[in-house]
Each structure stands twice: as structure tokens, then as C-alpha cells.
PDB file of C-alpha atoms in Angstrom:
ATOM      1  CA  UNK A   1      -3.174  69.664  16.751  1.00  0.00           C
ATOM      2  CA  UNK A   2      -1.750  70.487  13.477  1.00  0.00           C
ATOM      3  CA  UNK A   3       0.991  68.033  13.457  1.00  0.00           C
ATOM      4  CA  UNK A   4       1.746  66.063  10.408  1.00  0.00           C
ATOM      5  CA  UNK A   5       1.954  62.545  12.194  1.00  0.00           C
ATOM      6  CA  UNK A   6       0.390  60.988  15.328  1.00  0.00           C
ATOM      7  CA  UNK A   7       1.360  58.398  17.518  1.00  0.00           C
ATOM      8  CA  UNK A   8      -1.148  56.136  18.762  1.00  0.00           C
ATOM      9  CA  UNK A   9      -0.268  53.575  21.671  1.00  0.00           C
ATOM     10  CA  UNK A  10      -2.988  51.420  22.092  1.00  0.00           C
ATOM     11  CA  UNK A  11      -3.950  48.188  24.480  1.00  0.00           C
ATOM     12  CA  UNK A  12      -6.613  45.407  24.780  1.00  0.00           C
ATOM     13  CA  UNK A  13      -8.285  44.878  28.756  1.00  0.00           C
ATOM     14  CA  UNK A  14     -10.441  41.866  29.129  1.00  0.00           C
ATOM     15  CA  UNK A  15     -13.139  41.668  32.098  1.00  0.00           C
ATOM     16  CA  UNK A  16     -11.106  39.828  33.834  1.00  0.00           C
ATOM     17  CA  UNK A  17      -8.332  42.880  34.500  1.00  0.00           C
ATOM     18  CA  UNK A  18      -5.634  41.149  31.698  1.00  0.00           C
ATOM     19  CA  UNK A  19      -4.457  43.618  29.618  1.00  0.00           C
ATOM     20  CA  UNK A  20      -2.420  43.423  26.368  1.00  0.00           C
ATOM     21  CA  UNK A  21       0.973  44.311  25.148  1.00  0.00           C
ATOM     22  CA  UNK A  22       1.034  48.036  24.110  1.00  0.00           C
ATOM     23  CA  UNK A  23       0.754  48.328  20.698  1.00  0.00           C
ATOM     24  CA  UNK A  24       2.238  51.480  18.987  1.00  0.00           C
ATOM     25  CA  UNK A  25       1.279  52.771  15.472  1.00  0.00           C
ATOM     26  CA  UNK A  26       2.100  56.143  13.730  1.00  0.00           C
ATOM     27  CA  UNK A  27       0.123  57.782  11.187  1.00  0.00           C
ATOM     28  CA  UNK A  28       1.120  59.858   8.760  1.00  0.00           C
ATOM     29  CA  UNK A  29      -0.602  62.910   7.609  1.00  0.00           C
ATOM     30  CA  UNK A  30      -0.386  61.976   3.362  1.00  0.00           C
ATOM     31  CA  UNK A  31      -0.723  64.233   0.563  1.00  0.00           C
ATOM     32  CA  UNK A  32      -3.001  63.706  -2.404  1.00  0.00           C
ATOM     33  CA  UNK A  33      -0.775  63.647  -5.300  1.00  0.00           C
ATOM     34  CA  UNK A  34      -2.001  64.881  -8.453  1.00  0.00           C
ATOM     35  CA  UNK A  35      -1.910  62.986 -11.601  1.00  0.00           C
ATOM     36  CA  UNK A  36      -0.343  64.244 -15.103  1.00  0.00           C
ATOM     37  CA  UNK A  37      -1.505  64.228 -18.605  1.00  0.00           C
ATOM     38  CA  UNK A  38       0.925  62.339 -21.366  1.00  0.00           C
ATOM     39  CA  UNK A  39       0.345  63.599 -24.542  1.00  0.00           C
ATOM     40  CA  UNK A  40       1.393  60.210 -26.149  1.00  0.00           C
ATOM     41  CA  UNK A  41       1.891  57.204 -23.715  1.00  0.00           C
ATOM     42  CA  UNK A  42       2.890  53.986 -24.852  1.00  0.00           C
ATOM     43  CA  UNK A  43       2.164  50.574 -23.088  1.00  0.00           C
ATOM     44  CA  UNK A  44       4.521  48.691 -20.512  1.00  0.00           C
ATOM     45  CA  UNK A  45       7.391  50.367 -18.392  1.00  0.00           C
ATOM     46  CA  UNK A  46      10.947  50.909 -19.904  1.00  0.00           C
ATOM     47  CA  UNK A  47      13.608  48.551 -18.223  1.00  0.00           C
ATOM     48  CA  UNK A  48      17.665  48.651 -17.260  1.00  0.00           C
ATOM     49  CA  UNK A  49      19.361  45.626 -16.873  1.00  0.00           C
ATOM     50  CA  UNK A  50      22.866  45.978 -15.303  1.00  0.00           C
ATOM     51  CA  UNK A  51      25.385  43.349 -15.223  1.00  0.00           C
ATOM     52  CA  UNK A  52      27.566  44.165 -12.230  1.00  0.00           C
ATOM     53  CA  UNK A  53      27.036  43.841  -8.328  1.00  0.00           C
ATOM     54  CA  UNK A  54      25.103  46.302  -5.982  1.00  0.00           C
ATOM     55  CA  UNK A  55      24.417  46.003  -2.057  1.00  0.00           C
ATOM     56  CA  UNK A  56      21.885  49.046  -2.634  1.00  0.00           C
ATOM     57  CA  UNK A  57      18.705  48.908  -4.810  1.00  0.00           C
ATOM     58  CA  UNK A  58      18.922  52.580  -4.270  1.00  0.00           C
ATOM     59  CA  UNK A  59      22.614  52.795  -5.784  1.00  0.00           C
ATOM     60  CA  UNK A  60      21.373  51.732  -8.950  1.00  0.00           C
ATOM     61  CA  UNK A  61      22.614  54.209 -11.731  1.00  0.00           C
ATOM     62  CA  UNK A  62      25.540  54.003 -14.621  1.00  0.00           C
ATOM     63  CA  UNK A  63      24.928  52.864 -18.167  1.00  0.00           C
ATOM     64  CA  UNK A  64      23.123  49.486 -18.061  1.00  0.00           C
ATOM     65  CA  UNK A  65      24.064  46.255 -19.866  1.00  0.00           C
ATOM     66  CA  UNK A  66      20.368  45.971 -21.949  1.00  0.00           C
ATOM     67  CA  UNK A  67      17.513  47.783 -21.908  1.00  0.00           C
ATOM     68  CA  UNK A  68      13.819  47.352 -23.065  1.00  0.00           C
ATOM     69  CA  UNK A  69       9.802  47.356 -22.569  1.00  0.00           C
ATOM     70  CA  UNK A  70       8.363  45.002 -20.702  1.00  0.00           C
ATOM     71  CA  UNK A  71       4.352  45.083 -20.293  1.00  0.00           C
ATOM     72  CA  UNK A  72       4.537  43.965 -16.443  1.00  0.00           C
ATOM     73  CA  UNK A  73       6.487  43.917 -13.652  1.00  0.00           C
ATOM     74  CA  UNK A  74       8.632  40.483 -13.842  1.00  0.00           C
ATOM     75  CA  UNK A  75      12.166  39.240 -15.139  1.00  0.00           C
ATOM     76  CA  UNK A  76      12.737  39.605 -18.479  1.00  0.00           C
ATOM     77  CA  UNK A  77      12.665  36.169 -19.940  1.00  0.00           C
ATOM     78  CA  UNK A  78      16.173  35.940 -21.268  1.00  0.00           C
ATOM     79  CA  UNK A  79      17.448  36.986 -18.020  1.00  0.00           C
ATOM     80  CA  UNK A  80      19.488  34.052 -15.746  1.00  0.00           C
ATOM     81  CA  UNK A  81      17.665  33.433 -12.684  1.00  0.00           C
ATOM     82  CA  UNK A  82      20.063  31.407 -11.620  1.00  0.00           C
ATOM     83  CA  UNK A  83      22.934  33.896 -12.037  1.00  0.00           C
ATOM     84  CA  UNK A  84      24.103  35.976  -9.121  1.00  0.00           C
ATOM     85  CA  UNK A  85      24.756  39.866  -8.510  1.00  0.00           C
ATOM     86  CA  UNK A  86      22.374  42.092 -10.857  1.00  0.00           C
ATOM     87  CA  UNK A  87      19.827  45.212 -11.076  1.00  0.00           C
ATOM     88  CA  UNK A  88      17.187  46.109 -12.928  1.00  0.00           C
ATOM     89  CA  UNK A  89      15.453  48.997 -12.828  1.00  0.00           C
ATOM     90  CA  UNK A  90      11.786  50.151 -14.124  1.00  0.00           C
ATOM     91  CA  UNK A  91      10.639  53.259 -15.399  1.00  0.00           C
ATOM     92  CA  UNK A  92       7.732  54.526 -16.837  1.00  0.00           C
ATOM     93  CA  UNK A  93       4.430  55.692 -15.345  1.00  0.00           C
ATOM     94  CA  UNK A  94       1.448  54.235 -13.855  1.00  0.00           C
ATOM     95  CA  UNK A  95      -2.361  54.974 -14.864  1.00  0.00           C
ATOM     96  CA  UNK A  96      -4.301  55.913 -12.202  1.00  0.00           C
ATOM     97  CA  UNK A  97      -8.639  55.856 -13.034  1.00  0.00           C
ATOM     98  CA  UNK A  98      -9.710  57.525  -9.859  1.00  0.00           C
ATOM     99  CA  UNK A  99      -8.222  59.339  -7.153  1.00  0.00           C
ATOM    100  CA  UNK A 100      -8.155  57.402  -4.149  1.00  0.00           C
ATOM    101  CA  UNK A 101      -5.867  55.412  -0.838  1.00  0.00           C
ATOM    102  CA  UNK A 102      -3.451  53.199  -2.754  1.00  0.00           C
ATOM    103  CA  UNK A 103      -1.847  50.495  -1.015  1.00  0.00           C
ATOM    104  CA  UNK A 104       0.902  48.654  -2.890  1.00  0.00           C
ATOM    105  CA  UNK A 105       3.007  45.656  -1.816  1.00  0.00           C
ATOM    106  CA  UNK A 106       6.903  45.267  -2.603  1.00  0.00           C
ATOM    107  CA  UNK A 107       7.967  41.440  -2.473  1.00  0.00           C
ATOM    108  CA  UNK A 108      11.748  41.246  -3.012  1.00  0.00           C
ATOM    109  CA  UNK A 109      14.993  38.953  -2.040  1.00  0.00           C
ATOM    110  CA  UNK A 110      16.942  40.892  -2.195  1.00  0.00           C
ATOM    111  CA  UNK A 111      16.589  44.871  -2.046  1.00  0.00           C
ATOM    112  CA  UNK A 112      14.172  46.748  -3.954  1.00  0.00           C
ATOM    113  CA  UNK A 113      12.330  50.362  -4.146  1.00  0.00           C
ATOM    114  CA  UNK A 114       9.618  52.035  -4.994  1.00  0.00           C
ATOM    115  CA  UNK A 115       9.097  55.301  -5.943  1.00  0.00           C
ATOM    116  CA  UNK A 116       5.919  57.049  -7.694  1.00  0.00           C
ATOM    117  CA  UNK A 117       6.152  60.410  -8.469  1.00  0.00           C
ATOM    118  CA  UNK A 118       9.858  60.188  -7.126  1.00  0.00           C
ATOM    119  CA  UNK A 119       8.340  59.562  -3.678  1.00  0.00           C
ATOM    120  CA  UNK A 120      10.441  56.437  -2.259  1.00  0.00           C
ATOM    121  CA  UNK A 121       6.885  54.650  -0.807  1.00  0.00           C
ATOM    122  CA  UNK A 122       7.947  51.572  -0.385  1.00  0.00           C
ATOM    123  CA  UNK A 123      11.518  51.149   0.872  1.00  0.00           C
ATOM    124  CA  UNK A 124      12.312  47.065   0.839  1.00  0.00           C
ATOM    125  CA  UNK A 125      16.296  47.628   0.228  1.00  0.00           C
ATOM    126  CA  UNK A 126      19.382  45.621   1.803  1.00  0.00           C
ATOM    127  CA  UNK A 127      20.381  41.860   1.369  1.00  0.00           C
ATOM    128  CA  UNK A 128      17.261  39.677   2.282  1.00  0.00           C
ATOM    129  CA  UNK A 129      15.523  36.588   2.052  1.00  0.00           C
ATOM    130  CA  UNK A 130      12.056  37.120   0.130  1.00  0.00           C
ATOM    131  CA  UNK A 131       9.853  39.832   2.348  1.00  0.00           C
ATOM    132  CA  UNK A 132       7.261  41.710   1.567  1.00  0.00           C
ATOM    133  CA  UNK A 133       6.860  45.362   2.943  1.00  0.00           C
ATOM    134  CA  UNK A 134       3.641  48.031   2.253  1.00  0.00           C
ATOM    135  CA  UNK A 135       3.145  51.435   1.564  1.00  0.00           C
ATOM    136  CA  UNK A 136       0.302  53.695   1.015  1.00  0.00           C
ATOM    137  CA  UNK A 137      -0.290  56.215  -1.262  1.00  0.00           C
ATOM    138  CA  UNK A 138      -2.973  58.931  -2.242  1.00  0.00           C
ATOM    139  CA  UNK A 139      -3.401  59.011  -6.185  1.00  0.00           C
ATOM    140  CA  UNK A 140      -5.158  61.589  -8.202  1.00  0.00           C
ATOM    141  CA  UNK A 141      -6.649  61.070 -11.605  1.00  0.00           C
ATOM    142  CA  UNK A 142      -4.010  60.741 -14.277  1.00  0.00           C
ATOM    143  CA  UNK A 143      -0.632  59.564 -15.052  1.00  0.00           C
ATOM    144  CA  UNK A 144       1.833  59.077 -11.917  1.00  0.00           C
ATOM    145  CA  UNK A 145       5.764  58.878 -12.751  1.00  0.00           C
ATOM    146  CA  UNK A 146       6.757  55.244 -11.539  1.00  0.00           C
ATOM    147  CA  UNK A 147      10.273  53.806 -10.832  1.00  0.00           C
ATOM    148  CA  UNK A 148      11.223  50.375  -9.389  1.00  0.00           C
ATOM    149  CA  UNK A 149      14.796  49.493  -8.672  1.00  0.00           C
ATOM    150  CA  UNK A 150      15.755  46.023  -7.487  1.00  0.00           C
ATOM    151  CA  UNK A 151      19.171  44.218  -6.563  1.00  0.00           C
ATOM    152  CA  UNK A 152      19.923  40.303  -6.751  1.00  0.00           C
ATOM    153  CA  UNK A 153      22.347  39.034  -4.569  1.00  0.00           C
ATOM    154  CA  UNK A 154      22.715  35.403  -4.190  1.00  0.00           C
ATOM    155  CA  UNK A 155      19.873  33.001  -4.153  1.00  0.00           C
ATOM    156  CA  UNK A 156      16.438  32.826  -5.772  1.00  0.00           C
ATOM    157  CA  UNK A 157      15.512  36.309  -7.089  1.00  0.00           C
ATOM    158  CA  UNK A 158      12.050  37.777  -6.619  1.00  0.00           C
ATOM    159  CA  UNK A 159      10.434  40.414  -7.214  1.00  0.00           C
ATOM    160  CA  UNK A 160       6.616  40.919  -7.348  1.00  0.00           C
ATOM    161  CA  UNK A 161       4.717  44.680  -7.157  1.00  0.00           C
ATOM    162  CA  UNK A 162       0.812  44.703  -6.021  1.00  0.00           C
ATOM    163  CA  UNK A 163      -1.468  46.998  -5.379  1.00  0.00           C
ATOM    164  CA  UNK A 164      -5.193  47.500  -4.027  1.00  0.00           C
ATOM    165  CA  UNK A 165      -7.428  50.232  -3.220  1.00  0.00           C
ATOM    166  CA  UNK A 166     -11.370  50.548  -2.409  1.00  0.00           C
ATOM    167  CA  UNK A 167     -12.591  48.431  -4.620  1.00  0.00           C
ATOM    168  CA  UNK A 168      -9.825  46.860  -5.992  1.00  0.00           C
ATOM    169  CA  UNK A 169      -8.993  43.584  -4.372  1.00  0.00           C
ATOM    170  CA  UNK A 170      -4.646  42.921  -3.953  1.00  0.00           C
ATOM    171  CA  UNK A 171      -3.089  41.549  -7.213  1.00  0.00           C
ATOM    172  CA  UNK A 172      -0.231  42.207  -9.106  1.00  0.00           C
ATOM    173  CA  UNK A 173       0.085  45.413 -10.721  1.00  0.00           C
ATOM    174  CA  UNK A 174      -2.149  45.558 -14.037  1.00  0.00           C
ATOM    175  CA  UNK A 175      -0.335  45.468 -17.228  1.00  0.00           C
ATOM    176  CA  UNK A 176      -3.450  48.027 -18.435  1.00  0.00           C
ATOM    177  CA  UNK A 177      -2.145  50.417 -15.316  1.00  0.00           C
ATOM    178  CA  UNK A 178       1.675  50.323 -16.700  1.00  0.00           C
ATOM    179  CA  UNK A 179       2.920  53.368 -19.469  1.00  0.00           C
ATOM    180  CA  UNK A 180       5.742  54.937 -21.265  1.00  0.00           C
ATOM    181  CA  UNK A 181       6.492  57.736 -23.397  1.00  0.00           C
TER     182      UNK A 181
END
């Protein structure tokens, strides 16, 4: 069929007639999306600090308290880690070499989002404890429009972006990967 997404249940039988807990899995039917051209991109991803509370990675938005470059994906250094109730957000774009099955990896406590080519892929929003959640992607060639919101609640904030593809073994997203304009 023609359907955009499948579900596939799916059990383990051993010789002896024990069978497994069904399993169920649903795959989605992705789109290849294509990569851009900058005509001038500049290194590292544009940041927003904001100074207030959220409960919503996603509710991000307003003027922010500070703003910046940073050339990865971690806390800006004169940020207090041990201070509660704060976004950030990241913009900027991300380099992709050759079209292929991404797979990236969103580690936050608390909420956090990804979006690439204002997709959401990775939704990891709502107060949390550290987790990490994955989401899969098909990149073309080119420049891919990247943003990154994240939310600190109370506790120890984190926040750590991977990725990996054929070829590419999991690690943290590249710093060489990571553009502005």
C-alpha cells in the first residue's frame, strides 16, 4: 500500500513453544530534504539567552536577555549553571557533506527541541530529569536551517546534541557542521 506509515507488531517463538511480548514499532515514510546554498556563511550558531521562566522549550520567543555565537552546542561560559528558570535558544544552520539517514540524539533536563529545516525532529520538551530521545532525518547536500530551543527548570542543566549517520560513528555535533549568516 501507499500509506505513509506502517505498523509492524512483531514477536520472538523459541522451539520450545515460548513466545515473546509483542513488540510494536511504526515507521514512517521520510522525505529527503534538500539542502540550500548560503552565499556567505559564517562559523558557529547564533544564540538567545532569556532570563525569565518557561515550562515549554517550545514557548520560547520575546526579546532575549543576551545574545551571541557560540561555535558548538553547550552553555555559554558566563552563564550560571547553578541558577534556576532560563532558555536559550540556537539558530543557525547545519552543513550537511552528503545526503544520507541522519540520526541525531537530544539529551536535556529539562525540555528541549529540535528542529532542522523547521521540522520539530526531535521533540524532548516538558520538566525532566536528564533523558535522551532520537530522531531521524534524511539530509541532502547543502546547508539545512537548524534551531534548538531548551528550558532549565530546577536542578543540573544539560543539554548535549549528537548525531551519526553511515559512516559517521555518534558524537556530539561537529563544530565544522555548525553555520551562520
Amino acid at each position: 500500500s501507499l500509506a505513509a506509515n506502517k505498523k509492524v507488531i512483531a514477536k520472538t517463538f523459541l522451539k520450545n513453544g515460548k513466545e515473546s511480548k509483542a513488540l510494536t514499532g511504526v515507521f514512517e515514510k521520510t522525505m529527503l530534504l534538500p539542502g540550500v546554498k548560503l552565499p556567505n556563511p559564517q562559523k558557529g550558531l547564533q544564540y538567545n539567552y532569556y532570563d525569565q521562566q518557561f515550562s515549554s522549550a517550545k514557548a520560547i520567543a520575546d526579546k532575549p536577555t543576551k545574545s551571541g555565537i557560540s561555535d558548538s552546542i553547550v552553555f555559554p561560559k558566563w552563564i550560571d549553571l547553578k541558577k534556576e528558570w532560563f532558555g536559550l535558544e540556537y539558530n543557525g544552520y547545519i552543513k550537511i557533506d552528503k545526503e544520507e539517514l541522519y540520526t541525531f540524539y537530544l539529551n536535556a533536563d529539562d525540555g528541549a527541541a529540535l528542529y532542522i529545516d523547521d521540522v520539530l525532529i526531535i521533540d524532548n520538551d516538558g520538566y525532566h530529569y536528564a533523558q535522551e530521545k532520537v530522531g531521524n532525518v534524511g539530509l541532502g547536500e547543502g546547508y539545512h536551517s537548524l534551531r534548538l530551543v531548551y528550558f532549565e527548570g530546577k536542578y543540573t542543566p544539560v543539554l548535549e546534541v549528537k548525531i551519526m549517520c553511515q559512516g559517521l560513528k555518534k558524537q556530539a555535533l561537529p563544530s565544522n557542521m555548525l553555520w551562520h549568516n
